[in-house]
Amino acid sequence: MKPGRAAYLTSVAAVYVFLMLPISIVVIASFNSGKYLRFPPEGFSLRWYAQFFASQPFMDALELSLVLAAVSTLAATLIGTPAALYYVRHAKNWRETFRLYTLAPLLLPEILTSIALLFLYYQIGLGTKTVAGLYFGHIVICVPFVFLQVTASLYNLSPAVEEAARSLGASPATVFRRITLPLIKPGIINGALFAFIISFDNVTISLLLKGVGTTTLPMQVFDYLRWDFDPTTAAASTVSILMTLGAVLAVDRLVGLRAMRY
Amino acid sequence: MTRLSIEALEKRFDAVRAIAGIDMEVAQGEFVALLGPSGCGKTTTLRCIAGFESPSAGTICFDGDDVTGLPPEKRDIGMVFQNYALFPHMTVNGNLAFGLEMRDIAAGEVQRRIAEVLGLVQLDGLGERYPRQLSGGQQQRVALARALVIHPKLLLLDEPLANLDAKLRDEMRFFIRGLQKRIGITAIYVTHDQAEAMVMSDRIVVMFDGIIHQLGTAEDVYDRPATRAVASFIGLSNFFEGTFSGQVGVHYGLDTALGRIGCGAGFALTPGQKATAMIRPEAIGLASAVPNGAAAFQGTVAERYFLGNLADYRIKMADGSVLQVQQPATASFAPGAVVHVILPADRAWLVRERAP
């Protein structure tokens, strides 16, 4: 093996180790039978999973996080996709301004976005008595991810392909349904996956905007860790990792990750 | 088989006039090339015919029916794009079936037509492939088949060979031309390649800066170019500026710095008027002795380049001008040799400085 290739493989391996090691330690720790979150674990047990699933606060938080992520993903996809189409194909003089505004939630520190939204909510009388503001905040930070991914896939799609379909007798609506949409589908799916993951483990936005008396899973884990140091949080983290993986696998099942090519 | 008429076509993009008034008639089954440098308006013209651009003024008629306001999908055209523009998520069959499905053609007929057109473009058996599994030339033929399978009124081609390598491009010229003749479809072909335009078309439309400089056969534009721009763009030319001196026999006289040369003309001039004549390098004769009868001008061989079938000379003339002359490589004049340059009056041609 050439030294260059060895260095390359080593660095790839290092990236994997640094990314995966903390995660696998959390997963292993969640099966600990002892009373404290520690590594290596003291024996095998599923008791912390039982505790997690039996805990009403954790279940409420999990449910809110899942619904929140699903709704934010759907909304961000429905907003981000047309925004990308507009930006790439139709925006003329103000297209860079438009792009900047759309990406602003990604470019600005999230804490600024959430403080700004909080001010806005109190200004318009929405406050944080309901979860509406939380949903809105999550949608705002998810849109740029869909926008970026769909924009990239639109740049790869030559306008001539759509024109060819027009010349063959397809109306603009048919062209969108039969040509454009299938060809930007990978970007939409990628963007939606990003949106789901961003929403599902978001802390900053949720911290300020969550409604009174409600909480998301990452917030609940955080709150719980302040008073208890038992492996329930490791179980919660493992479940949330599984949820994220589940989202990826569900996409694979529904549309096929192989469909990512087209 | 459709007749295309374009009248007073204009297209402005903001302040820029991409097409500044174009009139042309294309007969049924005719193959017409739109030729010109980039930015001359040839592609915009094609896109107006296709319906992708709406003209600022003028009309476009297919067989006398005004289609100017129709969207592309209602025009019944087959179009071939420079980068093929195949649908990457569909097989060859899927690509070919698309236009037929838009026309609600029965499944059996769709199959029959696809098989027929695949045969025409010699791609039998490749129907299940995806575009990415095909070579550039094959993709180009699928694009051609996709445009033809719908039996369109017009075949529009936008530099379809520009992305192919030289050898394949040569083959495809004859292939496309042969296919167009066999089917008898009216075709408009946009290219910036003069050789392509000359080999393929019945007539050539030479455009500069949004206007037509000349519309004629390959012989017309090569031997009798209408303007200096046409002569420069197509093939090589020598230009002589001078004063028009009136008719001399069947030809006209032009008094230049070299002396009087005879030439033909396609437009009326008055004696005393400034004019420019052009002559192709291969039309000029070289002789070591003063020839009988023909007007000859003395010059010195400055440079000689061997091109294989031809020798390319730079001849320095008495007035300091340099002529480009091409002769069969068999005759050889060495650099420094004094030669007599013959400018045949029937090969010299007066050109306008600007489009009529």
Coordinates of C-alpha atoms in Angstrom, one line a residue:
Chain A
M1 CA 0.0 0.0 0.0
K2 CA 1.3 3.4 -0.9
P3 CA 1.9 5.8 2.1
G4 CA -0.6 8.3 0.7
R5 CA -3.4 5.7 0.6
A6 CA -2.5 4.5 4.1
A7 CA -2.8 8.1 5.4
Y8 CA -6.1 8.4 3.6
L9 CA -7.5 5.3 5.1
T10 CA -6.2 6.2 8.5
S11 CA -7.9 9.6 8.4
V12 CA -11.2 8.1 7.2
A13 CA -11.0 5.5 10.0
A14 CA -10.2 8.3 12.5
V15 CA -13.3 10.3 11.4
Y16 CA -15.4 7.2 11.9
V17 CA -14.0 6.5 15.3
F18 CA -14.5 10.1 16.5
L19 CA -18.0 10.2 15.2
M20 CA -19.1 6.7 16.1
L21 CA -17.3 6.1 19.4
P22 CA -19.2 8.5 21.6
I23 CA -22.5 7.3 20.1
S24 CA -21.6 3.6 20.7
I25 CA -20.6 4.4 24.3
V26 CA -24.0 6.0 24.9
V27 CA -25.7 3.0 23.3
I28 CA -23.7 0.5 25.4
A29 CA -24.3 2.6 28.6
S30 CA -28.0 2.5 28.1
F31 CA -27.9 -1.3 28.7
N32 CA -26.2 -0.8 32.0
S33 CA -27.8 -2.6 34.9
G34 CA -26.2 -0.3 37.5
K35 CA -27.8 2.9 38.8
Y36 CA -25.5 5.4 37.3
L37 CA -24.6 6.5 33.8
R38 CA -21.2 5.0 33.5
F39 CA -18.8 3.2 31.1
P40 CA -18.0 0.3 31.1
P41 CA -21.5 -0.8 32.2
E42 CA -22.1 -3.0 35.2
G43 CA -24.0 -5.9 33.6
F44 CA -26.8 -6.0 31.1
S45 CA -30.3 -4.8 31.7
L46 CA -33.2 -3.3 29.8
R47 CA -34.6 -1.6 32.9
W48 CA -33.7 1.9 31.8
Y49 CA -35.6 1.3 28.6
A50 CA -38.6 0.2 30.7
Q51 CA -38.1 3.3 32.8
F52 CA -37.9 5.5 29.8
F53 CA -41.1 4.1 28.2
A54 CA -42.9 4.2 31.4
S55 CA -42.0 7.8 32.1
Q56 CA -44.9 10.1 31.1
P57 CA -42.7 13.2 30.7
F58 CA -40.3 11.3 28.4
M59 CA -43.2 9.9 26.4
D60 CA -44.9 13.3 26.0
A61 CA -41.5 14.8 24.9
L62 CA -40.9 12.0 22.4
E63 CA -44.3 12.4 20.9
L64 CA -44.0 16.2 20.7
S65 CA -40.5 15.8 19.1
L66 CA -41.7 13.3 16.5
V67 CA -44.8 15.2 15.5
L68 CA -42.8 18.5 15.5
A69 CA -40.1 17.0 13.3
A70 CA -42.7 15.4 10.9
V71 CA -44.7 18.7 10.6
S72 CA -41.6 20.8 10.3
T73 CA -40.2 18.5 7.6
L74 CA -43.4 18.5 5.6
A75 CA -43.8 22.3 5.9
A76 CA -40.2 23.0 5.2
T77 CA -40.3 20.8 2.1
L78 CA -43.5 22.5 0.9
I79 CA -41.9 25.9 1.3
G80 CA -38.3 25.2 0.5
T81 CA -38.9 23.3 -2.8
P82 CA -41.0 26.1 -4.5
A83 CA -38.5 28.7 -3.1
A84 CA -35.7 26.8 -4.8
L85 CA -37.6 26.6 -8.0
Y86 CA -38.3 30.3 -7.9
Y87 CA -34.7 31.1 -7.0
V88 CA -33.1 29.0 -9.8
R89 CA -35.6 29.5 -12.6
H90 CA -37.5 32.7 -12.1
A91 CA -35.9 35.2 -9.6
K92 CA -34.2 37.9 -11.7
N93 CA -32.8 41.0 -10.2
W94 CA -33.2 40.2 -6.5
R95 CA -32.3 36.6 -6.7
E96 CA -29.2 36.9 -4.4
T97 CA -31.1 38.9 -1.9
F98 CA -33.9 36.3 -2.0
R99 CA -31.3 33.6 -1.4
L100 CA -29.8 35.5 1.5
Y101 CA -33.2 35.9 3.2
T102 CA -34.1 32.3 2.7
L103 CA -30.8 31.1 4.1
A104 CA -30.7 33.7 6.9
P105 CA -31.9 31.3 9.6
L106 CA -29.0 29.0 8.7
L107 CA -26.4 31.8 8.6
L108 CA -27.5 33.6 11.8
P109 CA -26.7 32.0 15.1
E110 CA -29.8 30.0 16.1
I111 CA -30.0 31.7 19.5
L112 CA -30.4 35.1 17.7
T113 CA -33.2 33.6 15.5
S114 CA -35.0 32.3 18.5
I115 CA -34.7 35.5 20.5
A116 CA -36.0 37.4 17.5
L117 CA -38.9 35.0 17.2
L118 CA -39.6 35.3 20.9
F119 CA -39.8 39.1 20.7
L120 CA -42.0 38.7 17.6
Y121 CA -44.4 36.3 19.4
Y122 CA -44.8 38.6 22.4
Q123 CA -45.2 41.6 20.1
I124 CA -48.1 40.0 18.2
G125 CA -49.6 38.5 21.3
L126 CA -48.8 34.9 20.5
G127 CA -46.3 34.4 23.4
T128 CA -45.3 30.9 24.3
K129 CA -48.7 29.8 25.8
T130 CA -49.2 27.4 22.8
V131 CA -46.8 25.3 20.8
A132 CA -47.6 27.2 17.6
G133 CA -44.5 29.3 18.0
L134 CA -42.3 26.3 18.5
Y135 CA -43.6 24.8 15.3
F136 CA -43.1 28.0 13.4
G137 CA -39.5 28.3 14.8
H138 CA -38.6 24.8 13.7
I139 CA -40.0 25.3 10.2
V140 CA -38.0 28.5 9.9
I141 CA -34.7 26.8 10.6
C142 CA -35.6 23.7 8.5
V143 CA -36.4 25.6 5.3
P144 CA -32.8 26.5 4.3
F145 CA -31.8 22.8 4.3
V146 CA -34.5 21.9 1.9
F147 CA -33.8 25.0 -0.1
L148 CA -30.1 24.3 -0.4
Q149 CA -30.6 20.6 -1.4
V150 CA -33.3 21.3 -4.0
T151 CA -31.3 24.3 -5.4
A152 CA -28.3 22.0 -6.0
S153 CA -30.4 19.4 -7.7
L154 CA -32.0 22.0 -9.9
Y155 CA -28.6 23.3 -11.0
N156 CA -27.9 19.8 -12.2
L157 CA -31.1 19.7 -14.3
S158 CA -30.6 21.3 -17.7
P159 CA -33.5 23.6 -18.6
A160 CA -33.2 22.0 -22.1
V161 CA -34.6 18.7 -20.6
E162 CA -37.7 20.5 -19.6
E163 CA -37.9 22.3 -22.9
A164 CA -37.5 19.0 -24.7
A165 CA -40.6 17.8 -22.9
R166 CA -42.5 20.9 -23.8
S167 CA -41.5 20.5 -27.5
L168 CA -42.9 16.9 -27.3
G169 CA -46.3 18.2 -26.3
A170 CA -46.3 18.4 -22.5
S171 CA -47.9 21.3 -20.7
P172 CA -45.9 23.1 -18.0
A173 CA -47.8 21.2 -15.3
T174 CA -47.1 17.8 -17.0
V175 CA -43.4 18.8 -17.4
F176 CA -43.2 19.5 -13.7
R177 CA -44.9 16.2 -12.7
R178 CA -43.2 13.9 -15.2
I179 CA -39.8 15.5 -15.6
T180 CA -38.8 18.2 -13.1
L181 CA -40.2 16.5 -10.0
P182 CA -38.7 13.0 -10.6
L183 CA -35.3 14.6 -11.4
I184 CA -35.1 16.9 -8.3
K185 CA -36.6 14.1 -6.1
P186 CA -33.2 13.2 -4.6
G187 CA -32.7 16.8 -3.5
I188 CA -36.1 17.0 -2.0
I189 CA -35.6 13.7 -0.1
N190 CA -32.2 14.8 1.1
G191 CA -33.5 18.1 2.2
A192 CA -36.4 16.5 4.0
L193 CA -34.1 14.1 5.8
F194 CA -31.9 17.0 6.9
A195 CA -35.0 18.9 8.0
F196 CA -36.2 16.0 10.1
I197 CA -32.9 15.5 11.8
I198 CA -32.3 19.2 12.4
S199 CA -35.7 19.5 14.0
F200 CA -35.6 16.3 15.9
D201 CA -32.5 17.1 17.8
N202 CA -32.7 20.9 18.0
V203 CA -32.1 22.4 21.4
T204 CA -31.6 26.2 20.9
I205 CA -34.9 27.0 19.2
S206 CA -36.9 24.7 21.5
L207 CA -35.2 26.1 24.6
L208 CA -36.7 29.6 24.0
L209 CA -39.9 28.8 22.1
K210 CA -41.3 25.7 23.6
G211 CA -44.8 26.3 25.0
V212 CA -45.4 26.5 28.7
G213 CA -45.6 23.0 30.2
T214 CA -44.4 21.2 27.0
T215 CA -41.0 20.0 26.1
T216 CA -39.1 18.2 23.3
L217 CA -37.0 15.1 23.8
P218 CA -33.6 16.8 23.7
M219 CA -34.9 19.4 26.3
Q220 CA -36.3 16.6 28.4
V221 CA -33.0 14.8 28.4
F222 CA -31.2 18.0 29.3
D223 CA -33.7 18.7 32.2
Y224 CA -33.5 15.2 33.5
L225 CA -29.7 15.1 33.5
R226 CA -29.7 18.1 35.9
W227 CA -31.3 16.1 38.7
D228 CA -30.7 12.4 37.8
F229 CA -27.6 10.7 36.5
D230 CA -29.2 7.3 35.8
P231 CA -29.0 5.7 32.4
T232 CA -32.6 6.6 31.4
T233 CA -31.0 9.5 29.4
A234 CA -28.8 7.0 27.6
A235 CA -31.8 4.9 26.7
A236 CA -33.6 8.1 25.5
S237 CA -30.6 9.0 23.4
T238 CA -30.5 5.5 21.9
V239 CA -34.1 5.7 21.1
S240 CA -33.6 9.1 19.4
I241 CA -30.7 7.7 17.4
L242 CA -33.0 4.8 16.3
M243 CA -35.7 7.3 15.3
T244 CA -33.3 9.2 13.1
L245 CA -32.0 6.0 11.6
G246 CA -35.7 4.9 11.2
A247 CA -36.4 8.1 9.2
V248 CA -33.6 7.3 6.8
L249 CA -34.7 3.7 6.5
A250 CA -38.3 4.7 6.0
V251 CA -37.3 6.9 3.2
D252 CA -35.3 4.1 1.7
R253 CA -38.4 1.9 1.9
L254 CA -40.8 4.5 0.6
V255 CA -38.8 5.9 -2.3
G256 CA -35.6 4.0 -2.3
L257 CA -32.2 5.6 -1.6
R258 CA -31.2 4.2 -4.9
A259 CA -33.7 6.6 -6.3
M260 CA -31.3 9.2 -5.1
R261 CA -29.5 9.0 -8.4
Y262 CA -32.6 10.1 -10.1
Chain B
M1 CA -44.3 18.3 -44.7
T2 CA -44.8 21.9 -43.6
R3 CA -44.0 25.3 -45.1
L4 CA -42.5 27.8 -42.7
S5 CA -42.9 31.5 -43.1
I6 CA -41.3 34.1 -40.9
E7 CA -42.2 37.7 -41.4
A8 CA -40.6 40.8 -39.8
L9 CA -39.5 38.8 -36.8
E10 CA -38.0 40.8 -33.9
K11 CA -36.8 39.8 -30.5
R12 CA -35.6 42.3 -27.9
F13 CA -34.1 41.3 -24.5
D14 CA -34.4 44.5 -22.5
A15 CA -32.4 47.0 -24.6
V16 CA -30.7 44.4 -26.8
R17 CA -32.1 43.4 -30.1
A18 CA -31.3 39.7 -30.6
I19 CA -33.2 39.6 -33.8
A20 CA -33.7 42.8 -35.7
G21 CA -36.2 42.0 -38.4
I22 CA -36.1 38.7 -40.2
D23 CA -38.0 37.4 -43.2
M24 CA -37.7 34.0 -44.6
E25 CA -39.6 31.2 -46.3
V26 CA -38.8 27.6 -46.0
A27 CA -40.4 25.2 -48.5
Q28 CA -41.9 21.8 -47.7
G29 CA -39.2 19.3 -47.1
E30 CA -36.4 21.8 -47.3
F31 CA -33.3 21.7 -45.0
V32 CA -32.3 25.2 -44.1
A33 CA -29.3 26.0 -41.9
L34 CA -29.1 29.2 -39.7
L35 CA -25.4 30.0 -39.8
G36 CA -23.5 32.7 -38.0
P37 CA -21.1 33.5 -35.1
S38 CA -22.3 33.2 -31.5
G39 CA -24.6 36.0 -30.6
C40 CA -25.9 36.5 -34.2
G41 CA -29.5 35.6 -33.3
K42 CA -29.6 32.2 -34.9
T43 CA -30.5 30.3 -31.8
T44 CA -33.0 33.0 -30.7
T45 CA -34.6 32.6 -34.1
L46 CA -34.9 28.9 -33.7
R47 CA -36.3 29.3 -30.2
C48 CA -38.9 31.7 -31.5
I49 CA -39.9 29.1 -34.1
A50 CA -40.1 26.5 -31.4
G51 CA -42.1 28.8 -29.1
F52 CA -39.6 29.0 -26.3
E53 CA -39.2 32.7 -26.9
S54 CA -42.1 35.0 -27.8
P55 CA -41.1 37.5 -30.5
S56 CA -41.3 41.2 -29.8
A57 CA -42.8 41.7 -33.2
G58 CA -43.5 39.7 -36.4
T59 CA -45.2 36.5 -37.2
I60 CA -44.4 32.9 -37.6
C61 CA -46.6 30.6 -39.8
F62 CA -46.6 26.9 -40.3
D63 CA -48.4 26.2 -43.6
G64 CA -50.0 29.6 -43.5
D65 CA -51.4 29.1 -39.9
D66 CA -50.1 31.8 -37.5
V67 CA -48.5 30.0 -34.6
T68 CA -46.8 33.1 -33.1
G69 CA -48.9 33.0 -30.0
L70 CA -48.9 29.3 -29.4
P71 CA -46.9 27.6 -26.6
P72 CA -44.3 25.0 -27.7
E73 CA -46.4 22.1 -26.7
K74 CA -49.1 23.2 -29.2
R75 CA -46.8 23.6 -32.2
D76 CA -46.2 20.0 -33.1
I77 CA -42.4 20.4 -33.5
G78 CA -39.6 17.9 -33.0
M79 CA -36.5 19.5 -31.4
V80 CA -33.0 18.2 -31.0
F81 CA -30.8 20.0 -28.4
Q82 CA -27.1 20.6 -28.3
N83 CA -26.6 18.6 -25.1
Y84 CA -29.2 15.9 -26.2
A85 CA -31.5 16.8 -23.3
L86 CA -32.7 13.2 -22.9
F87 CA -34.8 12.4 -19.9
P88 CA -32.2 10.7 -17.6
H89 CA -34.7 8.9 -15.5
M90 CA -36.3 7.2 -18.4
T91 CA -35.1 4.4 -20.7
V92 CA -34.7 5.0 -24.4
N93 CA -38.2 3.5 -24.9
G94 CA -39.5 5.8 -22.2
N95 CA -37.9 8.8 -23.8
L96 CA -39.4 7.8 -27.2
A97 CA -42.8 7.1 -25.8
F98 CA -43.1 10.4 -24.0
G99 CA -44.2 12.5 -26.9
L100 CA -46.6 9.7 -28.1
E101 CA -48.2 9.5 -24.7
M102 CA -48.8 13.3 -24.8
R103 CA -50.7 12.6 -28.0
D104 CA -52.8 9.9 -26.4
I105 CA -51.6 7.3 -29.0
A106 CA -52.7 3.7 -28.2
A107 CA -50.1 1.5 -26.6
G108 CA -49.8 -0.9 -29.6
E109 CA -49.2 2.0 -32.0
V110 CA -46.6 3.4 -29.5
Q111 CA -44.7 0.2 -29.6
R112 CA -44.9 0.0 -33.4
R113 CA -43.6 3.6 -33.8
I114 CA -40.8 3.2 -31.4
A115 CA -39.6 0.0 -33.1
E116 CA -39.8 1.9 -36.4
V117 CA -37.9 4.9 -35.3
L118 CA -35.2 2.9 -33.5
G119 CA -34.7 1.1 -36.8
L120 CA -34.4 4.5 -38.6
V121 CA -31.6 5.7 -36.3
Q122 CA -30.0 2.2 -36.2
L123 CA -30.4 1.7 -32.4
D124 CA -32.5 -1.5 -32.5
G125 CA -32.3 -3.5 -29.3
L126 CA -31.2 -0.5 -27.1
G127 CA -34.7 0.4 -26.0
E128 CA -34.2 -0.8 -22.4
R129 CA -31.0 1.2 -21.8
Y130 CA -30.8 4.4 -19.8
P131 CA -29.3 7.4 -21.5
R132 CA -26.2 7.3 -19.2
Q133 CA -25.5 3.8 -20.6
L134 CA -25.2 5.1 -24.1
S135 CA -22.3 6.8 -25.9
G136 CA -22.5 10.4 -27.0
G137 CA -23.3 9.5 -30.6
Q138 CA -26.0 7.0 -29.5
Q139 CA -27.6 9.6 -27.2
Q140 CA -27.6 12.0 -30.1
R141 CA -29.5 9.5 -32.2
V142 CA -32.0 8.8 -29.5
A143 CA -32.6 12.6 -29.3
L144 CA -33.2 12.6 -33.0
A145 CA -35.5 9.6 -32.8
R146 CA -37.4 11.2 -29.9
A147 CA -38.0 14.3 -32.1
L148 CA -39.0 12.3 -35.1
V149 CA -41.2 9.6 -33.5
I150 CA -44.0 12.1 -33.0
H151 CA -44.1 12.8 -36.8
P152 CA -43.8 16.6 -36.2
K153 CA -44.5 19.3 -38.7
L154 CA -41.0 20.7 -38.3
L155 CA -37.7 19.3 -37.2
L156 CA -35.6 21.9 -35.3
L157 CA -32.0 21.2 -34.5
D158 CA -29.9 23.4 -32.2
E159 CA -26.2 22.7 -32.9
P160 CA -26.9 19.0 -32.4
L161 CA -23.3 17.9 -33.3
A162 CA -21.4 20.4 -31.3
N163 CA -20.6 18.0 -28.5
L164 CA -19.4 15.1 -30.7
D165 CA -15.8 14.4 -31.7
A166 CA -14.7 15.3 -35.2
K167 CA -15.0 11.9 -36.8
L168 CA -18.5 11.2 -35.4
R169 CA -19.6 14.7 -36.3
D170 CA -18.7 14.0 -39.9
E171 CA -20.6 10.8 -40.0
M172 CA -23.7 12.3 -38.3
R173 CA -23.9 15.1 -40.8
F174 CA -24.6 12.7 -43.6
F175 CA -26.7 10.5 -41.4
I176 CA -29.0 13.4 -40.3
R177 CA -29.2 14.8 -43.8
G178 CA -30.0 11.3 -45.3
L179 CA -32.7 10.7 -42.7
Q180 CA -34.3 14.1 -43.3
K181 CA -34.4 13.5 -47.0
R182 CA -35.8 10.0 -46.6
I183 CA -38.6 11.2 -44.3
G184 CA -39.1 14.4 -46.3
I185 CA -39.5 16.6 -43.2
T186 CA -38.9 20.3 -43.2
A187 CA -35.8 21.0 -41.0
I188 CA -34.2 24.1 -39.5
Y189 CA -30.6 23.6 -38.4
V190 CA -28.7 26.0 -36.2
T191 CA -24.9 25.9 -36.5
H192 CA -21.8 28.0 -36.3
D193 CA -19.9 25.5 -38.4
Q194 CA -19.8 26.6 -42.0
A195 CA -18.7 23.2 -43.3
E196 CA -21.7 21.6 -41.5
A197 CA -24.1 24.1 -43.0
M198 CA -22.7 23.7 -46.5
V199 CA -22.7 19.9 -46.5
M200 CA -26.1 19.5 -45.0
S201 CA -28.4 22.2 -46.2
D202 CA -30.5 23.0 -49.3
R203 CA -30.1 26.7 -48.3
I204 CA -28.1 28.6 -45.8
V205 CA -29.2 31.7 -43.9
V206 CA -26.2 33.6 -42.8
M207 CA -26.8 35.9 -39.9
F208 CA -24.9 38.7 -38.1
D209 CA -26.1 40.9 -35.3
G210 CA -29.7 39.8 -35.6
I211 CA -30.2 40.3 -39.3
I212 CA -29.9 38.1 -42.3
H213 CA -26.9 39.0 -44.5
Q214 CA -27.6 36.3 -47.1
L215 CA -30.1 33.5 -47.8
G216 CA -28.9 31.1 -50.5
T217 CA -27.4 27.8 -51.5
A218 CA -24.0 26.8 -50.4
E219 CA -22.6 27.8 -53.8
D220 CA -24.3 31.2 -53.5
V221 CA -22.8 32.0 -50.1
Y222 CA -19.4 30.7 -51.0
D223 CA -18.9 32.0 -54.6
R224 CA -21.2 35.0 -54.5
P225 CA -21.2 36.2 -50.8
A226 CA -23.5 39.2 -50.3
T227 CA -21.4 41.0 -47.8
R228 CA -17.9 41.2 -46.6
A229 CA -19.0 39.6 -43.3
V230 CA -20.4 36.6 -45.2
A231 CA -17.2 36.3 -47.2
S232 CA -15.0 36.4 -44.1
F233 CA -17.1 34.0 -42.1
I234 CA -17.4 31.4 -44.8
G235 CA -14.1 30.2 -46.1
L236 CA -11.0 32.3 -46.7
S237 CA -11.0 35.5 -48.7
N238 CA -8.8 38.3 -50.1
F239 CA -10.4 41.7 -50.2
F240 CA -9.7 44.6 -52.6
E241 CA -11.0 48.0 -51.9
G242 CA -11.3 50.4 -54.8
T243 CA -13.5 52.6 -57.0
F244 CA -16.2 51.1 -59.2
S245 CA -15.5 52.0 -62.8
G246 CA -18.5 50.5 -64.6
Q247 CA -19.2 47.6 -66.8
V248 CA -16.4 46.0 -68.8
G249 CA -17.8 43.3 -71.1
V250 CA -19.8 40.9 -69.0
H251 CA -17.9 41.9 -65.8
Y252 CA -17.4 45.1 -63.9
G253 CA -14.2 47.0 -63.3
L254 CA -12.8 48.0 -59.9
D255 CA -9.9 50.4 -59.7
T256 CA -7.7 49.3 -56.8
A257 CA -4.3 50.1 -55.5
L258 CA -3.0 47.2 -57.7
G259 CA -4.7 48.4 -60.8
R260 CA -8.0 47.6 -62.4
I261 CA -9.5 44.2 -61.7
G262 CA -12.6 42.6 -63.2
C263 CA -15.3 41.1 -61.1
G264 CA -18.9 40.1 -60.9
A265 CA -21.6 41.8 -58.8
G266 CA -25.0 40.9 -57.4
F267 CA -26.2 44.5 -56.9
A268 CA -26.2 47.8 -58.8
L269 CA -23.4 50.3 -58.4
T270 CA -22.7 53.6 -60.0
P271 CA -19.2 54.5 -61.4
G272 CA -17.1 56.4 -59.0
Q273 CA -18.6 54.6 -56.0
K274 CA -16.3 53.0 -53.4
A275 CA -16.6 49.2 -53.5
T276 CA -14.9 46.1 -52.2
A277 CA -14.3 42.9 -54.2
M278 CA -13.4 39.5 -52.7
I279 CA -11.7 36.5 -54.2
R280 CA -11.0 33.1 -52.7
P281 CA -7.4 32.0 -52.3
E282 CA -7.8 29.0 -54.5
A283 CA -9.4 31.1 -57.3
I284 CA -6.2 33.1 -57.7
G285 CA -3.7 31.9 -60.3
L286 CA 0.1 32.1 -60.1
A287 CA 2.4 32.0 -63.1
S288 CA 6.1 32.4 -63.4
A289 CA 5.8 34.1 -66.9
V290 CA 3.3 36.8 -67.9
P291 CA 0.3 35.0 -69.1
N292 CA -1.5 35.8 -72.3
G293 CA -4.8 37.6 -72.2
A294 CA -5.4 37.6 -68.5
A295 CA -4.8 40.6 -66.3
A296 CA -1.8 39.8 -64.1
F297 CA -0.1 41.7 -61.3
Q298 CA 3.4 41.2 -60.2
G299 CA 4.2 40.0 -56.7
T300 CA 6.8 38.3 -54.6
V301 CA 6.4 35.0 -52.8
A302 CA 6.7 35.9 -49.1
E303 CA 5.8 32.6 -47.5
R304 CA 4.8 29.1 -48.5
Y305 CA 3.1 26.5 -46.4
F306 CA 2.6 22.9 -47.4
L307 CA -0.9 21.7 -46.6
G308 CA -0.7 18.2 -48.2
N309 CA -3.2 18.6 -51.1
L310 CA -2.5 22.3 -51.4
A311 CA 0.3 24.8 -51.0
D312 CA -0.7 28.0 -49.2
Y313 CA 1.2 31.2 -50.3
R314 CA 1.5 34.7 -49.0
I315 CA 2.2 36.9 -52.0
K316 CA 3.5 40.4 -51.3
M317 CA 2.1 42.8 -53.9
A318 CA 3.6 46.0 -55.3
D319 CA 1.3 48.2 -53.2
G320 CA 2.4 46.4 -50.0
S321 CA -0.7 44.3 -49.6
V322 CA -0.4 40.6 -49.0
L323 CA -2.6 38.1 -50.8
Q324 CA -3.4 34.6 -49.6
V325 CA -3.2 32.2 -52.5
Q326 CA -3.8 28.4 -52.6
Q327 CA -2.5 26.3 -55.4
P328 CA -2.2 22.5 -56.0
A329 CA 0.9 21.4 -54.1
T330 CA 2.4 20.1 -57.4
A331 CA 3.3 23.5 -58.7
S332 CA 5.9 25.1 -56.5
F333 CA 7.0 28.7 -56.1
A334 CA 9.9 29.3 -53.7
P335 CA 9.9 32.2 -51.3
G336 CA 11.5 35.2 -52.9
A337 CA 10.4 34.2 -56.4
V338 CA 8.7 36.8 -58.5
V339 CA 5.3 35.6 -59.7
H340 CA 2.5 36.9 -61.8
V341 CA -0.8 36.9 -60.0
I342 CA -3.9 36.2 -62.0
L343 CA -7.2 37.4 -60.6
P344 CA -9.9 35.8 -62.8
A345 CA -12.9 38.2 -63.3
D346 CA -15.4 35.4 -63.1
R347 CA -14.2 34.4 -59.6
A348 CA -13.9 37.9 -58.1
W349 CA -17.1 39.2 -56.6
L350 CA -18.2 42.6 -55.3
V351 CA -19.4 42.5 -51.7
R352 CA -21.4 45.0 -49.7
E353 CA -19.9 46.5 -46.6
R354 CA -23.2 46.0 -44.7
A355 CA -26.3 44.0 -45.1
P356 CA -28.8 45.2 -47.7

